[in-house]
Amino acid sequence: MSTRKHTALPKAQILVEALPWLTRHHGKTVVVKFGGNAMINEELKAAFAQDVVFLRHAGLKPVVVHGGGPQINAQLDRQGLVSEFKAGLRVTTPEAMDVVRMVLAGQVQRELVGLLNQHGPLAVGLTGEDAHTITATKHQPRIEGELVDIGRVGQITDIDTGAIEALLENGRIPVVSSIARSADDDHVYNVNADTAAAALAAALNAETLMVLTDVEGLYEDWPHSDEVISRLTATELEKLLPDLASGMVPKMEGCLHAVRNGVTTARVIDGRVQHSILLEIFTDEGIGTMVVPDQEELT
Ligand SMILES: Nc1ncnc2c1ncn2[C@@H]1O[C@H](COP(=O)(O)OP(=O)(O)O)[C@@H](O)[C@H]1O
Ligand SMILES: CC(=O)N[C@@H](CCC(=O)OP(=O)(O)O)C(=O)O
């Protein structure tokens, strides 16, 4: 075989391997959550944008929900504001809420929209405030049985998918910041981005929820081992939830909510691996952790 053919054939094989996945996912909605901890360098962010645009051109309907925890921390620090987490959520004073909104909607979302739009007029940014996309009431978690006030943190009560669906219909890629309109007053709420992504995936009847983070997936015995659980059912995950450490809690609760509400698979994958989205969607060797509904939920 000539050298040219020799090097070309594996490339064709990769494309052929993608064929059943292209068929399976065609026209399906995929909600991709891009965590602040996975946005570690420019190459990764550019590769993320390429992957999302690839999904769109391959006939899927990607919706991006982004985080920005580390970016919010940095800005709070610069402004001399202290930041504290309780029950895995940021204690959000009114001053901190202004910073959260500015960083998520004004910086992180704008940057992702810009990267995606290097490939064409595709991405449109919005927050949960726009067109009543995400509505929330005050969230008061319980810590050791006691209700705790963590400020302007919202618990999602309603999702209106109208604006996102109109954008998808129009061939656009919605990029959503996890800020909610308030059902209680005329201010806004800070919502964990994993929780927002899961709620949107369920409301949109998405086929897949994909959560990109800074670990390979859900570790079986974290932090003692790095053995990744590759697949688990909703019931198996439900049993693990009480023992999970923060960080993974909103992700895995979100995955459970998604698969219990019509999403076919919810995955946690390593956002530090370039093109992890393409590897997960279009190749036979999925990476990371996949959560599937229980058998009876499929019937
Ligand atoms: N069982 C587990 N498996 C993997 N990571 C875990 C686990 N439990 C807790 N973690 C922590 O969760 C972190 C990911 O959550 P987080 O820092 O909120 O990321 P992101 O910004 O992507 O939302 C990991 O870096 C790890 O420190
Ligand atoms: C209530 C709450 O904790 N909100 C998060 C929202 C951003 C987020 O979730 O970002 P990551 O996905 O990068 O963690 C926060 O203020 O950090």
Coordinates of C-alpha atoms and ligand atoms in Angstrom, one line a residue:
M1 CA 0.0 0.0 0.0
S2 CA 1.3 3.5 -0.8
T3 CA 2.2 5.7 2.2
R4 CA -0.6 8.1 1.4
K5 CA -3.2 5.4 1.4
H6 CA -1.7 4.0 4.6
T7 CA -2.1 7.2 6.5
A8 CA -5.5 8.1 5.0
L9 CA -7.2 4.8 5.8
P10 CA -7.3 5.2 9.6
K11 CA -8.9 8.6 9.2
A12 CA -11.6 7.1 7.1
Q13 CA -12.1 4.4 9.7
I14 CA -12.6 7.0 12.4
L15 CA -15.3 8.7 10.2
V16 CA -17.0 5.3 9.6
E17 CA -16.9 4.5 13.3
A18 CA -18.8 7.8 13.9
L19 CA -21.6 6.8 11.4
P20 CA -23.9 4.8 13.8
W21 CA -23.5 7.6 16.4
L22 CA -24.3 10.3 13.8
T23 CA -27.5 8.4 12.9
R24 CA -28.5 7.9 16.5
H25 CA -28.0 11.4 17.7
H26 CA -29.3 13.3 14.6
G27 CA -31.7 16.0 15.6
K28 CA -31.3 15.3 19.3
T29 CA -30.7 18.0 21.9
V30 CA -27.5 17.7 24.0
V31 CA -27.0 19.9 27.0
V32 CA -23.3 20.5 27.6
K33 CA -22.3 21.9 31.0
F34 CA -18.8 23.5 30.9
G35 CA -17.5 23.9 34.4
G36 CA -15.3 26.8 35.5
N37 CA -12.6 24.3 36.6
A38 CA -12.5 22.8 33.1
M39 CA -11.8 26.1 31.5
I40 CA -8.1 25.9 32.4
N41 CA -6.4 27.1 29.3
E42 CA -7.0 28.8 25.9
E43 CA -6.5 25.6 23.9
L44 CA -9.1 23.7 25.9
K45 CA -11.6 26.5 25.5
A46 CA -11.0 26.6 21.8
A47 CA -11.3 22.8 21.5
F48 CA -14.6 23.0 23.5
A49 CA -15.9 25.5 21.0
Q50 CA -14.9 23.4 18.0
D51 CA -16.6 20.3 19.5
V52 CA -19.8 22.2 20.1
V53 CA -19.8 23.7 16.6
F54 CA -19.1 20.2 15.3
L55 CA -22.1 18.8 17.1
R56 CA -24.3 21.5 15.5
H57 CA -23.0 20.8 12.0
A58 CA -23.4 17.1 12.6
G59 CA -27.1 17.7 13.0
L60 CA -27.4 17.7 16.8
K61 CA -28.8 20.6 18.8
P62 CA -26.3 21.6 21.4
V63 CA -27.2 23.9 24.4
V64 CA -24.3 25.2 26.5
V65 CA -24.7 25.9 30.2
H66 CA -21.6 27.3 31.7
G67 CA -20.2 27.7 35.2
G68 CA -17.4 30.0 36.5
G69 CA -16.8 29.2 40.1
P70 CA -13.0 29.9 40.0
Q71 CA -13.6 33.1 37.9
I72 CA -16.1 34.4 40.5
N73 CA -13.7 33.6 43.3
A74 CA -10.9 35.6 41.6
Q75 CA -13.2 38.6 41.1
L76 CA -14.5 38.5 44.7
D77 CA -10.9 38.4 45.9
R78 CA -10.0 41.4 43.7
Q79 CA -12.9 43.3 45.3
G80 CA -11.8 42.2 48.8
L81 CA -15.1 40.3 49.3
V82 CA -14.9 37.0 51.2
S83 CA -16.5 33.9 49.7
E84 CA -17.7 30.9 51.5
F85 CA -19.4 27.7 50.5
K86 CA -22.1 26.0 52.6
A87 CA -23.7 22.7 51.5
G88 CA -21.6 23.0 48.3
L89 CA -23.2 26.3 47.4
R90 CA -21.8 29.8 47.5
V91 CA -23.1 32.0 50.3
T92 CA -24.3 34.9 48.1
T93 CA -24.7 38.3 49.7
P94 CA -26.3 41.0 47.5
E95 CA -22.8 42.4 46.8
A96 CA -21.6 38.9 45.8
M97 CA -24.6 38.5 43.6
D98 CA -23.6 41.5 41.6
V99 CA -20.2 40.0 41.1
V100 CA -21.6 36.5 40.2
R101 CA -23.9 38.1 37.6
M102 CA -21.1 40.3 36.2
V103 CA -18.6 37.5 35.9
L104 CA -21.0 34.8 34.5
A105 CA -23.0 36.9 32.1
G106 CA -20.5 39.6 31.4
Q107 CA -17.2 37.7 31.2
V108 CA -17.4 33.9 31.0
Q109 CA -20.5 33.8 28.8
R110 CA -19.2 36.5 26.5
E111 CA -15.9 34.7 26.0
L112 CA -17.7 31.4 25.1
V113 CA -20.0 33.1 22.7
G114 CA -17.0 34.8 21.1
L115 CA -15.1 31.5 20.7
L116 CA -18.2 29.7 19.2
N117 CA -18.9 32.6 16.9
Q118 CA -15.4 32.4 15.4
H119 CA -17.0 29.5 13.4
G120 CA -20.0 31.4 12.2
P121 CA -23.0 33.4 13.5
L122 CA -24.1 30.6 15.8
A123 CA -24.0 31.3 19.5
V124 CA -26.4 33.5 21.4
G125 CA -25.9 34.2 25.1
L126 CA -28.6 34.5 27.7
T127 CA -29.1 34.0 31.4
G128 CA -32.0 32.3 33.1
E129 CA -33.5 35.7 33.6
D130 CA -34.1 36.1 29.8
A131 CA -37.6 35.3 28.7
H132 CA -38.3 33.6 32.1
T133 CA -36.0 30.7 31.1
I134 CA -35.2 29.9 34.7
T135 CA -37.3 30.9 37.7
A136 CA -36.3 30.3 41.3
T137 CA -37.3 30.9 44.9
K138 CA -34.9 31.3 47.8
H139 CA -33.0 28.1 48.6
Q140 CA -32.4 27.3 52.2
P141 CA -30.4 24.1 52.6
R142 CA -30.4 22.0 55.8
I143 CA -27.1 21.5 57.5
E144 CA -27.3 18.9 60.3
G145 CA -31.0 19.3 60.4
E146 CA -31.0 23.1 60.6
L147 CA -32.2 25.4 57.8
V148 CA -29.4 27.7 56.8
D149 CA -29.6 31.1 55.2
I150 CA -27.1 31.3 52.3
G151 CA -28.4 34.6 50.8
R152 CA -29.4 34.9 47.2
V153 CA -29.1 31.3 46.2
G154 CA -32.0 30.0 44.2
Q155 CA -33.9 26.8 44.0
I156 CA -35.4 26.3 40.5
T157 CA -39.1 26.2 40.5
D158 CA -39.9 26.6 36.8
I159 CA -38.2 26.4 33.4
D160 CA -39.6 28.1 30.3
T161 CA -37.8 26.5 27.3
G162 CA -39.4 28.9 24.7
A163 CA -36.5 31.1 24.0
I164 CA -34.0 28.2 23.9
E165 CA -36.2 26.2 21.6
A166 CA -36.7 29.2 19.3
L167 CA -32.9 29.6 19.1
L168 CA -32.4 25.9 18.4
E169 CA -35.1 26.0 15.7
N170 CA -33.2 28.9 14.2
G171 CA -30.0 26.9 14.0
R172 CA -28.3 28.8 16.9
I173 CA -26.4 27.6 19.9
P174 CA -27.8 29.0 23.1
V175 CA -25.2 29.7 25.8
V176 CA -26.9 30.0 29.2
S177 CA -25.5 31.5 32.4
S178 CA -26.9 30.0 35.6
I179 CA -28.7 33.0 37.0
A180 CA -32.4 32.8 37.7
R181 CA -35.2 35.4 37.8
S182 CA -36.8 35.5 41.2
A183 CA -40.4 34.5 41.8
D184 CA -40.2 36.2 45.3
D185 CA -39.0 39.8 44.4
D186 CA -37.5 41.8 41.6
H187 CA -33.9 40.7 42.2
V188 CA -32.1 37.6 40.8
Y189 CA -30.8 34.3 42.2
N190 CA -27.4 32.5 41.9
V191 CA -28.0 28.9 40.8
N192 CA -25.4 26.2 40.7
A193 CA -24.5 25.6 37.1
D194 CA -24.7 21.8 37.3
T195 CA -28.2 22.1 38.7
A196 CA -29.3 24.6 36.0
A197 CA -27.9 22.4 33.3
A198 CA -29.7 19.3 34.6
A199 CA -33.0 21.2 35.0
L200 CA -32.7 22.5 31.4
A201 CA -31.8 19.1 30.0
A202 CA -35.0 17.6 31.6
A203 CA -37.2 20.5 30.5
L204 CA -35.9 20.4 26.9
N205 CA -36.3 16.6 26.8
A206 CA -32.7 16.4 25.9
E207 CA -31.2 13.1 24.8
T208 CA -27.9 13.7 26.7
L209 CA -26.6 15.8 29.5
M210 CA -22.9 16.1 29.4
V211 CA -21.0 17.6 32.4
L212 CA -17.4 18.6 31.7
T213 CA -15.3 18.9 34.8
D214 CA -11.7 18.6 36.1
V215 CA -11.7 14.9 37.0
E216 CA -12.0 11.8 34.8
G217 CA -15.5 11.1 36.1
L218 CA -17.1 9.8 39.3
Y219 CA -14.4 8.1 41.3
E220 CA -15.5 5.0 43.2
D221 CA -13.6 5.7 46.4
W222 CA -12.6 9.4 46.1
P223 CA -10.0 10.7 47.3
H224 CA -8.4 7.3 48.1
S225 CA -8.6 5.8 44.6
D226 CA -8.9 7.1 41.0
E227 CA -11.0 4.1 39.8
V228 CA -13.7 5.7 37.7
I229 CA -17.2 4.3 37.7
S230 CA -17.9 4.0 34.0
R231 CA -21.7 3.2 34.1
L232 CA -24.4 3.2 36.8
T233 CA -28.2 3.2 36.9
A234 CA -30.3 5.8 38.5
T235 CA -31.0 3.6 41.5
E236 CA -27.3 2.7 41.9
L237 CA -26.5 6.4 41.8
E238 CA -29.2 7.3 44.3
K239 CA -27.6 4.9 46.8
L240 CA -24.2 6.5 46.4
L241 CA -25.4 10.1 46.8
P242 CA -25.4 10.4 50.6
D243 CA -21.7 9.5 50.7
L244 CA -20.5 11.8 48.0
A245 CA -18.2 14.8 48.7
S246 CA -19.2 18.3 47.7
G247 CA -18.2 19.2 44.1
M248 CA -19.7 16.0 42.8
V249 CA -22.9 16.4 44.7
P250 CA -24.7 18.9 42.4
K251 CA -23.3 17.1 39.4
M252 CA -24.6 13.7 40.4
E253 CA -27.9 15.0 41.8
G254 CA -28.3 16.8 38.4
C255 CA -27.5 13.6 36.5
L256 CA -30.1 11.7 38.6
H257 CA -32.7 14.4 38.1
A258 CA -32.0 14.3 34.3
V259 CA -32.4 10.6 33.8
R260 CA -35.4 10.4 36.1
N261 CA -37.0 13.0 33.9
G262 CA -36.7 11.7 30.4
V263 CA -33.0 12.3 29.5
T264 CA -31.5 9.1 28.0
T265 CA -28.0 9.4 29.4
A266 CA -26.2 11.8 31.7
R267 CA -22.4 11.8 31.7
V268 CA -19.7 13.3 33.7
I269 CA -16.5 13.6 31.6
D270 CA -13.0 15.1 31.8
G271 CA -13.0 18.6 30.4
R272 CA -9.2 18.7 30.7
V273 CA -9.0 16.2 27.8
Q274 CA -9.1 18.0 24.4
H275 CA -12.1 17.1 22.3
S276 CA -13.6 15.0 25.1
I277 CA -17.1 15.9 23.8
L278 CA -16.4 14.3 20.4
L279 CA -14.8 11.3 22.0
E280 CA -17.9 10.8 24.1
I281 CA -20.5 11.3 21.5
F282 CA -19.0 9.9 18.3
T283 CA -16.7 7.1 19.3
D284 CA -17.2 3.6 20.6
E285 CA -15.0 4.2 23.6
G286 CA -16.9 6.6 25.8
I287 CA -14.8 8.2 28.6
G288 CA -16.0 9.2 32.0
T289 CA -19.1 8.2 33.9
M290 CA -22.4 7.5 32.3
V291 CA -25.7 7.4 34.3
V292 CA -28.7 5.7 32.7
P293 CA -32.3 5.4 33.7
D294 CA -33.5 2.2 35.5
Q295 CA -34.9 -0.4 33.1
E296 CA -38.5 0.2 34.2
E297 CA -38.2 4.0 33.5
L298 CA -37.5 3.2 29.9
T299 CA -40.6 1.2 29.4
Ligands
LIG1 N1 -16.4 10.8 44.0 C1 -15.7 11.8 43.4 N2 -15.2 11.6 42.2 C2 -14.6 12.7 41.5 N3 -14.4 13.9 42.1 C3 -15.0 14.2 43.3 C4 -15.6 13.2 44.0 N4 -16.1 13.7 45.1 C5 -15.7 15.0 45.1 N5 -15.0 15.3 44.0 C6 -14.5 16.7 43.7 O1 -15.4 17.3 42.8 C7 -14.6 18.2 42.0 C8 -15.4 18.7 40.8 O2 -16.4 19.6 41.1 P1 -16.2 21.2 41.0 O3 -14.9 21.6 41.6 O4 -17.4 21.9 41.5 O5 -16.0 21.4 39.4 P2 -16.7 22.3 38.3 O6 -16.2 23.6 38.3 O7 -16.4 21.5 37.0 O8 -18.2 22.3 38.5 C9 -13.4 17.4 41.7 O9 -12.3 18.2 41.3 C10 -13.1 16.7 43.0 O10 -12.3 17.5 43.8
LIG2 C1 -25.0 28.8 44.1 C2 -23.6 28.6 43.5 O1 -22.8 28.0 44.2 N1 -23.5 29.1 42.3 C3 -22.2 28.9 41.6 C4 -22.5 29.3 40.1 C5 -21.3 29.0 39.2 C6 -21.0 27.6 39.1 O2 -21.8 26.7 39.4 O3 -19.7 27.3 38.5 P1 -18.9 25.9 38.4 O4 -19.8 25.0 37.5 O5 -17.7 26.3 37.8 O6 -18.8 25.3 39.8 C7 -21.1 29.9 42.2 O7 -21.5 31.0 42.7 O8 -19.9 29.5 42.1

